[in-house]
Amino acid sequence: MINTIIFDIGNVLMKFDFFPMLNRLFEAQSVRDAIVDTFFTSGNWNQLDLGLAEEEEFLQAAIRTSPELEKEIRRTFEHIPETLVKEEFAAPWILDLKKRGYRVLFLSNYSRPVMKMGPQALEFLPLMEGGVFSCDVHLCKPDPAIYKALKDKYELDFSTCVFLDDTLPNLEAANAQGLRTIHVQNHEQAAKELEQLLAEEGIAG
């Protein structure tokens, strides 16, 4: 029986609109691809999420990775706030689950600099009963240790939990830890699958 719902945040409870933003900023596909590689494939963004780099440290590392793109890197980072989009469904969804007796937590790869850039996208956080941000524990999904950090912090029995995330490797790692999971492709689909699972499982007292 399920008593705890664990949410990822980006593209689950709020929208991280990175790729449309890149399309608006840069016409050339080659530049967009290079920015994605410099930010993400290189591991530079991961250092932000791990809490091992602040804004300027991230920028310097990204520029070292692709010095020919310094102007584009800085311009992209300046536009990060517009990629962090509030979802109106998030707060009502959380409140409804809590009203029905479920504990609601989060487990998210997220950095403090990015949180400061878009606080409006995270207005639902005070409604939740806690969670773990990667930057606070210096661990990122899908590292098994971050799931254990959440489990230990809240004394969870993962057999009574369900985890919603938009990234398959994160879900595979969660499954390996004994969590039931839902792959979030859009809100309507995820909410429907969650309701189906809750109806099948009931609520643990």
XYZ file of N, CA and C in Angstrom, residues 6-167:
486
model
N 6.663 10.709 -4.167
C 7.929 11.421 -4.314
C 7.997 11.978 -5.738
N 8.157 13.290 -5.833
C 8.195 13.955 -7.127
C 9.598 14.439 -7.474
N 10.019 14.187 -8.700
C 11.044 15.022 -9.313
C 10.420 16.404 -9.497
N 11.231 17.411 -9.790
C 10.684 18.762 -9.940
C 10.699 19.236 -11.395
N 11.880 19.320 -12.015
C 11.966 19.848 -13.366
C 11.218 19.001 -14.372
N 10.303 19.622 -15.104
C 9.457 18.965 -16.096
C 8.516 17.933 -15.490
N 8.287 18.078 -14.183
C 7.275 17.282 -13.485
C 6.315 18.222 -12.755
N 6.871 19.089 -11.891
C 6.054 20.068 -11.169
C 6.265 21.491 -11.673
N 7.288 21.706 -12.466
C 7.518 22.982 -13.147
C 8.203 22.655 -14.466
N 8.205 23.620 -15.366
C 8.768 23.394 -16.698
C 10.163 24.004 -16.783
N 11.111 23.191 -17.269
C 12.447 23.691 -17.585
C 12.525 23.795 -19.104
N 12.347 25.015 -19.606
C 12.104 25.283 -21.019
C 13.408 25.628 -21.741
N 14.443 24.797 -21.581
C 15.785 25.147 -22.055
C 15.893 25.154 -23.579
N 15.416 24.110 -24.218
C 15.642 23.986 -25.656
C 14.842 25.002 -26.470
N 13.589 25.277 -26.135
C 12.909 26.391 -26.830
C 13.622 27.729 -26.639
N 14.187 27.944 -25.455
C 14.946 29.173 -25.228
C 16.156 29.241 -26.175
N 16.880 28.142 -26.305
C 18.026 28.122 -27.229
C 17.593 28.420 -28.655
N 16.451 27.852 -29.045
C 15.959 28.095 -30.403
C 15.646 29.571 -30.633
N 15.178 30.235 -29.575
C 14.881 31.659 -29.704
C 16.159 32.496 -29.786
N 17.199 32.059 -29.072
C 18.424 32.857 -29.002
C 19.333 32.698 -30.208
N 19.419 31.463 -30.745
C 20.435 31.175 -31.762
C 19.802 30.496 -32.970
N 20.020 31.086 -34.115
C 19.449 30.536 -35.344
C 20.190 29.290 -35.799
N 21.493 29.254 -35.604
C 22.304 28.155 -36.137
C 22.199 26.912 -35.257
N 21.841 25.806 -35.874
C 21.751 24.546 -35.144
C 23.104 24.149 -34.565
N 24.172 24.469 -35.285
C 25.512 24.103 -34.810
C 25.837 24.802 -33.490
N 25.410 26.044 -33.351
C 25.634 26.775 -32.101
C 24.789 26.176 -30.983
N 23.533 25.878 -31.283
C 22.664 25.285 -30.266
C 23.228 23.952 -29.786
N 23.684 23.129 -30.711
C 24.259 21.825 -30.340
C 25.509 22.004 -29.485
N 26.338 22.977 -29.842
C 27.574 23.212 -29.096
C 27.268 23.694 -27.682
N 26.248 24.536 -27.520
C 25.863 25.002 -26.187
C 25.366 23.841 -25.334
N 24.550 22.977 -25.913
C 24.057 21.810 -25.174
C 25.226 20.938 -24.722
N 26.170 20.699 -25.627
C 27.347 19.900 -25.268
C 28.146 20.571 -24.152
N 28.325 21.880 -24.260
C 29.124 22.617 -23.281
C 28.447 22.662 -21.915
N 27.148 22.845 -21.900
C 26.425 22.918 -20.642
C 26.232 21.539 -20.011
N 25.788 20.570 -20.799
C 25.286 19.317 -20.240
C 26.203 18.118 -20.494
N 26.519 17.834 -21.757
C 27.311 16.643 -22.066
C 28.671 16.685 -21.378
N 29.223 17.867 -21.255
C 30.543 18.048 -20.648
C 30.563 17.747 -19.151
N 29.387 17.796 -18.518
C 29.324 17.629 -17.073
C 29.357 18.931 -16.299
N 29.458 20.067 -17.000
C 29.526 21.348 -16.301
C 28.248 21.639 -15.506
N 27.091 21.399 -16.108
C 25.823 21.628 -15.404
C 25.717 20.707 -14.190
N 26.256 19.517 -14.323
C 26.219 18.561 -13.212
C 26.945 19.115 -11.990
N 27.989 19.898 -12.211
C 28.699 20.497 -11.082
C 27.828 21.506 -10.349
N 26.984 22.216 -11.089
C 25.994 23.088 -10.444
C 25.030 22.268 -9.597
N 24.463 21.224 -10.202
C 23.481 20.400 -9.498
C 24.074 19.715 -8.279
N 25.352 19.390 -8.342
C 26.019 18.750 -7.209
C 26.349 19.730 -6.091
N 26.150 21.011 -6.348
C 26.501 22.010 -5.354
C 27.996 22.258 -5.260
N 28.722 21.931 -6.320
C 30.177 22.064 -6.326
C 30.638 23.285 -7.112
N 29.699 24.038 -7.685
C 30.049 25.239 -8.440
C 28.961 26.281 -8.251
N 29.377 27.523 -8.116
C 28.448 28.642 -8.138
C 28.373 29.184 -9.571
N 27.612 30.245 -9.758
C 27.345 30.739 -11.111
C 28.625 31.057 -11.880
N 29.506 31.846 -11.315
C 30.698 32.249 -12.049
C 31.644 31.071 -12.267
N 31.717 30.169 -11.308
C 32.546 28.971 -11.479
C 32.027 28.124 -12.633
N 30.701 27.992 -12.706
C 30.108 27.259 -13.824
C 30.456 27.920 -15.150
N 30.301 29.239 -15.207
C 30.573 29.958 -16.454
C 32.025 29.812 -16.882
N 32.937 29.914 -15.929
C 34.358 29.787 -16.263
C 34.671 28.382 -16.770
N 34.069 27.370 -16.153
C 34.289 25.989 -16.603
C 33.721 25.782 -17.999
N 32.531 26.330 -18.253
C 31.920 26.202 -19.574
C 32.757 26.913 -20.629
N 33.280 28.084 -20.297
C 34.112 28.832 -21.249
C 35.417 28.091 -21.520
N 35.965 27.449 -20.492
C 37.180 26.640 -20.719
C 36.877 25.473 -21.657
N 35.674 24.917 -21.549
C 35.284 23.804 -22.414
C 35.174 24.265 -23.867
N 34.587 25.448 -24.082
C 34.365 25.966 -25.445
C 34.682 27.457 -25.480
N 35.965 27.812 -25.446
C 36.330 29.236 -25.366
C 35.823 30.065 -26.541
N 35.629 29.436 -27.689
C 35.132 30.169 -28.851
C 33.667 30.576 -28.691
N 32.992 30.040 -27.669
C 31.569 30.318 -27.454
C 31.319 31.177 -26.212
N 32.324 31.906 -25.758
C 32.144 32.648 -24.498
C 30.922 33.568 -24.545
N 30.779 34.316 -25.612
C 29.647 35.243 -25.713
C 28.323 34.486 -25.655
N 28.233 33.389 -26.396
C 26.999 32.602 -26.446
C 26.714 31.925 -25.107
N 27.759 31.462 -24.429
C 27.587 30.827 -23.118
C 27.015 31.821 -22.116
N 27.600 33.001 -22.073
C 27.121 34.006 -21.113
C 25.695 34.454 -21.462
N 25.434 34.608 -22.737
C 24.081 35.011 -23.148
C 23.059 33.943 -22.762
N 23.394 32.682 -22.973
C 22.485 31.593 -22.607
C 22.199 31.603 -21.115
N 23.239 31.738 -20.315
C 23.045 31.693 -18.869
C 22.219 32.883 -18.388
N 22.387 34.028 -19.015
C 21.595 35.200 -18.645
C 20.101 34.965 -18.866
N 19.776 34.072 -19.789
C 18.374 33.806 -20.114
C 17.801 32.611 -19.352
N 18.575 32.001 -18.465
C 18.055 30.870 -17.699
C 16.761 31.219 -16.959
N 16.621 32.414 -16.363
C 15.361 32.694 -15.646
C 14.111 32.469 -16.480
N 14.173 32.741 -17.774
C 12.970 32.580 -18.589
C 12.681 31.121 -18.917
N 13.619 30.229 -18.616
C 13.377 28.806 -18.859
C 12.644 28.136 -17.699
N 12.526 28.816 -16.565
C 11.959 28.236 -15.348
C 10.509 28.686 -15.230
N 9.601 27.820 -15.639
C 8.214 28.202 -15.846
C 7.313 27.527 -14.811
N 6.547 28.339 -14.114
C 5.596 27.829 -13.127
C 4.484 27.036 -13.826
N 4.109 25.907 -13.233
C 2.979 25.122 -13.712
C 1.814 25.306 -12.734
N 0.673 25.730 -13.234
C -0.463 26.026 -12.369
C -1.039 24.788 -11.700
N -0.788 23.623 -12.273
C -1.348 22.403 -11.697
C -0.597 21.913 -10.467
N 0.630 22.399 -10.245
C 1.494 21.808 -9.221
C 0.903 21.918 -7.821
N 0.555 23.120 -7.392
C 0.047 23.309 -6.032
C -1.253 22.546 -5.789
N -2.254 22.646 -6.673
C -3.480 21.868 -6.437
C -3.244 20.364 -6.397
N -2.328 19.884 -7.208
C -2.012 18.448 -7.226
C -1.457 18.011 -5.874
N -0.489 18.761 -5.373
C 0.111 18.452 -4.077
C -0.930 18.525 -2.958
N -1.709 19.587 -2.958
C -2.709 19.765 -1.895
C -3.754 18.662 -1.915
N -4.162 18.236 -3.094
C -5.143 17.154 -3.189
C -4.583 15.853 -2.624
N -3.337 15.536 -2.961
C -2.724 14.302 -2.453
C -2.590 14.361 -0.929
N -2.183 15.494 -0.401
C -2.048 15.638 1.055
C -3.409 15.520 1.745
N -4.422 16.125 1.149
C -5.768 16.063 1.725
C -6.254 14.624 1.820
N -5.826 13.795 0.896
C -6.242 12.391 0.867
C -5.357 11.507 1.741
N -4.384 12.132 2.430
C -3.600 11.399 3.408
C -2.228 10.949 2.981
N -1.795 11.371 1.803
C -0.483 10.961 1.326
C 0.599 11.956 1.756
N 1.758 11.412 2.071
C 2.928 12.243 2.318
C 3.530 12.610 0.974
N 3.913 13.888 0.792
C 4.419 14.355 -0.501
C 5.819 14.928 -0.315
N 6.788 14.313 -0.999
C 8.192 14.699 -0.905
C 8.745 14.971 -2.308
N 9.951 15.544 -2.359
C 10.618 15.747 -3.647
C 12.010 15.142 -3.620
N 12.488 14.779 -4.800
C 13.861 14.317 -5.003
C 14.300 14.882 -6.344
N 15.190 15.876 -6.304
C 15.459 16.653 -7.515
C 16.926 17.005 -7.667
N 17.410 16.897 -8.907
C 18.690 17.478 -9.277
C 18.451 18.965 -9.540
N 18.952 19.804 -8.654
C 18.663 21.242 -8.747
C 19.784 21.986 -8.035
N 20.103 23.181 -8.548
C 21.196 23.957 -7.954
C 20.662 25.221 -7.303
N 21.395 25.740 -6.317
C 21.004 26.988 -5.654
C 21.014 28.190 -6.608
N 22.019 28.342 -7.473
C 21.964 29.475 -8.399
C 20.709 29.475 -9.265
N 20.309 28.296 -9.743
C 19.118 28.233 -10.591
C 17.855 28.475 -9.768
N 17.815 27.988 -8.525
C 16.667 28.280 -7.655
C 16.474 29.782 -7.498
N 17.580 30.494 -7.307
C 17.498 31.943 -7.111
C 17.024 32.661 -8.363
N 17.291 32.066 -9.531
C 16.897 32.699 -10.786
C 15.399 32.614 -11.054
N 14.758 31.572 -10.529
C 13.343 31.378 -10.841
C 12.525 30.946 -9.652
N 12.464 31.742 -8.594
C 11.723 31.322 -7.394
C 10.234 31.133 -7.657
N 9.686 31.847 -8.646
C 8.262 31.731 -8.927
C 7.882 30.327 -9.391
N 8.829 29.629 -10.009
C 8.545 28.276 -10.505
C 8.484 27.248 -9.382
N 8.964 27.627 -8.198
C 9.027 26.698 -7.069
C 8.090 27.110 -5.931
N 7.059 27.869 -6.249
C 6.164 28.355 -5.205
C 5.440 27.235 -4.459
N 5.385 26.052 -5.053
C 4.720 24.910 -4.422
C 5.550 24.264 -3.317
N 6.829 24.575 -3.237
C 7.712 23.865 -2.295
C 7.225 23.894 -0.846
N 6.756 25.037 -0.311
C 6.302 25.032 1.083
C 5.117 24.112 1.348
N 4.421 23.703 0.295
C 3.283 22.804 0.462
C 3.721 21.361 0.680
N 4.952 21.055 0.323
C 5.457 19.685 0.432
C 6.023 19.459 1.826
N 6.162 18.205 2.161
C 6.620 17.859 3.513
C 8.117 17.633 3.596
N 8.809 18.051 2.549
C 10.260 17.944 2.561
C 10.769 17.266 1.312
N 12.049 16.961 1.334
C 12.666 16.312 0.194
C 14.160 16.524 0.193
N 14.797 16.146 -0.905
C 16.246 16.248 -1.049
C 16.579 16.905 -2.380
N 17.349 17.980 -2.305
C 17.940 18.594 -3.488
C 19.367 18.065 -3.647
N 19.737 17.791 -4.883
C 21.075 17.263 -5.160
C 22.173 18.170 -4.622
N 21.982 19.480 -4.748
C 23.039 20.414 -4.346
C 23.297 20.387 -2.842
N 22.314 19.956 -2.069
C 22.467 19.934 -0.617
C 23.188 18.684 -0.109
N 23.148 17.618 -0.899
C 23.787 16.362 -0.466
C 24.972 16.003 -1.356
N 25.250 16.851 -2.354
C 26.370 16.634 -3.294
C 26.269 15.281 -3.981
N 25.032 14.932 -4.345
C 24.745 13.705 -5.069
C 23.690 14.016 -6.111
N 23.765 13.347 -7.253
C 22.772 13.548 -8.308
C 22.157 12.212 -8.726
N 20.874 12.246 -9.029
C 20.267 11.101 -9.698
C 20.980 10.885 -11.034
N 21.224 9.659 -11.444
C 20.712 8.408 -10.886
C 21.645 7.696 -9.895
N 22.532 8.401 -9.241
C 23.392 7.795 -8.234
C 22.525 7.136 -7.145
N 22.681 5.845 -6.889
C 21.858 5.192 -5.872
C 21.939 5.865 -4.509
N 23.051 6.541 -4.240
C 23.232 7.149 -2.916
C 22.229 8.267 -2.645
N 21.744 8.945 -3.689
C 20.798 10.033 -3.432
C 19.431 9.484 -3.030
N 19.080 8.329 -3.544
C 17.823 7.699 -3.127
C 17.931 7.243 -1.673
N 19.093 6.724 -1.318
C 19.316 6.304 0.058
C 19.285 7.512 0.994
N 19.815 8.653 0.529
C 19.796 9.865 1.359
C 18.367 10.272 1.682
N 17.487 10.205 0.685
C 16.075 10.524 0.927
C 15.450 9.498 1.865
N 15.729 8.243 1.611
C 15.161 7.163 2.431
C 15.562 7.314 3.882
N 16.835 7.579 4.124
C 17.327 7.702 5.497
C 16.788 8.957 6.179
N 16.712 10.062 5.444
C 16.268 11.325 6.032
C 14.840 11.239 6.542
N 14.001 10.529 5.798
C 12.575 10.474 6.152
C 12.132 9.089 6.625
N 13.108 8.206 6.857
C 12.825 6.864 7.366
C 11.742 6.186 6.527
N 11.965 6.178 5.224
C 10.973 5.663 4.290
C 11.094 4.165 4.104
N 9.975 3.546 3.897
C 9.897 2.181 3.396
C 9.557 2.309 1.925
N 10.514 2.069 1.051
C 10.299 2.315 -0.366
C 9.186 1.451 -0.960
N 8.816 0.380 -0.293
C 7.717 -0.437 -0.808
C 6.376 0.278 -0.689
N 6.322 1.354 0.101
C 5.086 2.119 0.254
C 5.176 3.480 -0.447
N 6.129 3.615 -1.366
C 6.348 4.895 -2.051
C 6.230 4.720 -3.560
N 5.894 5.820 -4.238
C 5.945 5.874 -5.696
C 6.699 7.141 -6.086
N 7.543 7.028 -7.107
C 8.419 8.114 -7.543
C 8.083 8.492 -8.972
N 7.875 9.788 -9.205
C 7.561 10.301 -10.537
C 8.725 11.143 -11.051
N 9.208 10.809 -12.256
C 10.357 11.495 -12.845
C 10.196 11.455 -14.358
N 10.818 12.403 -15.043
C 10.714 12.449 -16.502
C 11.887 11.790 -17.202
N 12.863 11.275 -16.446
C 14.100 10.755 -17.030
C 14.236 9.262 -16.735
